[in-house]
Short mmCIF file of C-alpha atoms in Angstrom, two decimals:
data_model
loop_
_atom_site.label_atom_id
_atom_site.label_comp_id
_atom_site.label_asym_id
_atom_site.label_seq_id
_atom_site.Cartn_x
_atom_site.Cartn_y
_atom_site.Cartn_z
CA MET A 1 156.72 49.22 52.74
CA LYS A 2 155.85 50.79 56.07
CA SER A 3 152.17 51.70 56.46
CA PHE A 4 151.33 55.37 56.79
CA VAL A 5 148.91 55.26 59.77
CA LEU A 6 146.22 57.90 59.60
CA SER A 7 143.42 57.18 62.05
CA SER A 8 143.23 60.87 63.00
CA PHE A 9 143.08 61.66 59.25
CA ALA A 10 139.97 59.50 58.92
CA LEU A 11 138.37 61.24 61.90
CA ALA A 12 139.20 64.68 60.49
CA LEU A 13 137.83 63.70 57.10
CA ALA A 14 134.60 62.45 58.60
CA SER A 15 134.14 65.63 60.60
CA SER A 16 135.10 68.14 57.92
CA ALA A 17 134.04 66.78 54.55
CA SER A 18 130.69 66.38 52.89
CA ALA A 19 129.54 64.21 50.01
CA ASP A 20 129.93 67.19 47.67
CA VAL A 21 133.56 68.22 47.93
CA VAL A 22 134.21 71.80 46.83
CA HIS A 23 137.69 73.13 46.12
CA ALA A 24 138.66 75.31 49.03
CA ASP A 25 141.75 77.24 49.93
CA ILE A 26 142.91 77.04 53.55
CA TRP A 27 141.49 79.69 55.90
CA VAL A 28 143.64 80.42 58.97
CA THR A 29 142.08 82.28 61.87
CA ALA A 30 142.37 82.49 65.65
CA ASP A 31 139.84 81.03 68.07
CA GLY A 32 140.35 80.92 71.82
CA GLY A 33 144.08 81.62 71.58
CA SER A 34 144.74 78.90 68.98
CA LEU A 35 145.07 78.89 65.23
CA VAL A 36 142.31 76.96 63.47
CA THR A 37 141.78 76.14 59.82
CA GLY A 38 138.71 76.16 57.65
CA GLY A 39 137.72 76.18 54.01
CA TRP A 40 137.76 79.46 52.08
CA ASP A 41 136.55 80.35 48.59
CA HIS A 42 138.92 83.14 47.54
CA THR A 43 136.86 83.92 44.42
CA THR A 44 133.93 85.06 46.56
CA ASP A 45 135.94 85.82 49.73
CA THR A 46 133.63 83.46 51.60
CA VAL A 47 134.63 81.28 54.54
CA LEU A 48 132.94 77.96 53.72
CA ASN A 49 133.40 76.43 57.17
CA LEU A 50 135.59 76.86 60.21
CA SER A 51 136.52 73.24 60.83
CA GLN A 52 137.94 71.91 57.55
CA ARG A 53 141.23 70.07 57.93
CA VAL A 54 141.39 68.12 54.66
CA PHE A 55 142.19 69.95 51.40
CA GLU A 56 143.03 69.00 47.85
CA GLY A 57 145.73 70.01 45.43
CA GLU A 58 146.56 69.15 41.81
CA PHE A 59 149.94 68.79 40.19
CA GLY A 60 150.41 69.45 36.49
CA ALA A 61 147.85 72.20 35.86
CA ASP A 62 150.65 73.91 33.94
CA PRO A 63 152.07 71.40 31.42
CA ASP A 64 155.44 73.17 31.52
CA PHE A 65 155.69 72.27 35.24
CA PRO A 66 154.01 68.85 35.52
CA PHE A 67 155.15 68.15 39.08
CA ALA A 68 154.28 71.54 40.57
CA GLY A 69 151.15 73.27 41.83
CA ASP A 70 150.05 76.21 43.95
CA GLU A 71 146.75 74.92 45.31
CA PRO A 72 145.48 75.08 47.90
CA GLY A 73 146.26 78.69 48.68
CA VAL A 74 145.99 80.27 52.12
CA GLY A 75 143.85 83.15 53.34
CA SER A 76 143.53 84.71 56.78
CA ASP A 77 141.86 87.41 58.83
CA LEU A 78 144.67 87.64 61.40
CA VAL A 79 145.87 91.08 62.48
CA PRO A 80 147.86 92.99 59.82
CA GLY A 81 151.58 92.42 60.33
CA THR A 82 151.09 88.90 61.73
CA LEU A 83 153.60 86.34 60.47
CA ILE A 84 151.86 83.07 59.52
CA THR A 85 154.05 79.96 59.29
CA MET A 86 153.02 76.89 57.30
CA ASN A 87 154.77 73.83 58.76
CA LEU A 88 155.27 70.79 56.51
CA LEU A 89 155.53 67.76 58.78
CA GLN A 90 157.93 64.92 58.08
CA GLY A 91 156.63 62.03 55.96
CA LEU A 92 154.54 61.64 52.81
CA GLY A 93 151.88 59.04 52.04
CA SER A 94 150.93 57.39 48.75
CA TRP A 95 147.38 56.06 48.15
CA ASN A 96 147.21 52.28 47.73
CA GLY A 97 143.49 52.08 46.97
CA GLY A 98 142.45 51.59 50.59
CA GLY A 99 144.80 53.78 52.64
CA PHE A 100 148.14 55.53 52.52
CA ASP A 101 151.55 53.86 52.64
CA GLY A 102 154.88 55.57 53.13
CA THR A 103 156.64 56.56 49.91
CA ASP A 104 160.10 57.53 48.70
CA ALA A 105 158.61 60.49 46.81
CA ILE A 106 159.37 63.90 48.29
CA LEU A 107 157.03 66.85 48.59
CA SER A 108 158.71 70.27 48.69
CA LEU A 109 157.11 73.50 49.85
CA GLN A 110 158.54 76.82 48.70
CA TYR A 111 157.76 80.49 49.11
CA GLY A 112 160.36 82.86 47.71
CA PRO A 113 163.72 81.73 49.08
CA GLN A 114 162.10 79.68 51.89
CA PHE A 115 162.07 75.91 51.39
CA ALA A 116 160.89 72.81 53.27
CA ASP A 117 160.48 69.17 52.29
CA SER A 118 158.66 66.09 53.56
CA MET A 119 161.92 64.19 54.23
CA LEU A 120 163.02 66.52 57.00
CA GLY A 121 159.97 68.69 57.61
CA GLY A 122 160.27 72.44 57.80
CA SER A 123 158.33 75.64 57.31
CA VAL A 124 157.73 78.70 55.16
CA SER A 125 156.17 81.98 56.33
CA ALA A 126 154.29 84.95 54.96
CA MET A 127 153.08 88.17 56.61
CA VAL A 128 149.51 89.42 56.67
CA PRO A 129 149.76 92.74 54.77
CA VAL A 130 150.25 95.70 57.12
CA ASP A 131 148.14 97.92 54.85
CA GLY A 132 145.05 95.85 55.64
CA SER A 133 144.71 94.41 52.14
CA GLU A 134 143.52 90.84 51.69
CA PHE A 135 145.94 88.08 52.67
CA HIS A 136 145.89 85.53 49.84
CA TRP A 137 149.02 83.42 49.76
CA HIS A 138 149.95 80.66 47.30
CA PRO A 139 153.08 78.78 48.30
CA GLU A 140 154.44 76.40 45.65
CA TYR A 141 154.24 72.63 46.08
CA PHE A 142 156.65 70.37 44.15
CA LEU A 143 156.77 66.58 43.95
CA SER A 144 159.87 64.58 43.06
CA GLY A 145 160.73 60.91 42.98
CA PRO A 146 163.72 59.22 44.64
CA GLY A 147 167.04 60.78 43.64
CA ALA A 148 165.29 63.77 42.02
CA SER A 149 163.67 61.47 39.42
CA ASP A 150 160.19 62.08 38.06
CA PRO A 151 157.57 60.94 40.58
CA ALA A 152 155.09 58.19 39.80
CA ASP A 153 151.51 59.17 39.05
CA GLY A 154 149.42 58.77 42.16
CA ILE A 155 147.58 60.36 45.04
CA TYR A 156 149.85 61.74 47.78
CA LEU A 157 149.06 62.83 51.32
CA ALA A 158 151.03 65.47 53.26
CA ARG A 159 150.54 66.77 56.80
CA PHE A 160 150.79 70.41 57.84
CA THR A 161 150.20 72.73 60.77
CA PHE A 162 150.11 76.53 61.00
CA SER A 163 151.82 78.57 63.69
CA SER A 164 152.11 82.21 64.66
CA GLU A 165 153.70 83.96 67.63
CA GLY A 166 151.35 84.35 70.59
CA LEU A 167 148.89 81.68 69.39
CA ALA A 168 148.83 77.92 69.88
CA THR A 169 149.72 75.91 66.77
CA SER A 170 146.79 74.61 64.72
CA GLN A 171 145.74 71.00 64.72
CA THR A 172 147.21 68.92 61.91
CA LEU A 173 145.63 69.36 58.50
CA TRP A 174 146.09 67.23 55.40
CA ILE A 175 146.46 68.03 51.73
CA VAL A 176 145.62 65.24 49.31
CA PHE A 177 147.59 65.89 46.11
CA ASN A 178 146.77 64.36 42.73
CA LEU A 179 149.41 63.65 40.11
CA GLY A 180 148.01 62.23 36.87
CA MET A 181 145.12 60.27 38.33
CA GLY A 182 141.40 60.73 37.65
CA GLU A 183 139.25 62.86 39.92
CA GLU A 184 137.36 59.71 40.95
CA ASP A 185 140.59 58.34 42.43
CA HIS A 186 141.42 61.70 44.01
CA GLU A 187 138.01 61.89 45.68
CA ALA A 188 138.24 58.26 46.84
CA ALA A 189 141.50 58.96 48.62
#
């Protein structure tokens, strides 16, 4: 199977993670005319850092939907009325114990009627509320196996960017999704 090369992922992980990983939603803000991402704790409305580019998500928190999840969410302090687009890049990786290989599994991203998947790439968008209320967005993530079969338990890696009119697109960020594996495996990936 073709290797899923991620040298920039390793660099991003080294620069944005600590030994004590804390669940964080994605924070999207503007800096110098570009979108940047960081870690955000929505329960305390605290920006944890402004350079995080690796996030985690869990599938199966709801046993009725074992291959779905809505973490990480997205928060932002962009100007009210700004349309934020989450771009799912083509390709999905599966953890092999020492890196990520390509996989036939498919990650789908959905928000309302908007849909994208890791086979073709694509995007979904949401608007920062015009009334100035907090922007806290939870798109849905779905995992399926080949031919719409159930996916294998494992750790999966997807690549994303954020874009918005008038600002340069963010650098790539990664979400490491866990389906049925222990947290030790999730953290190792």
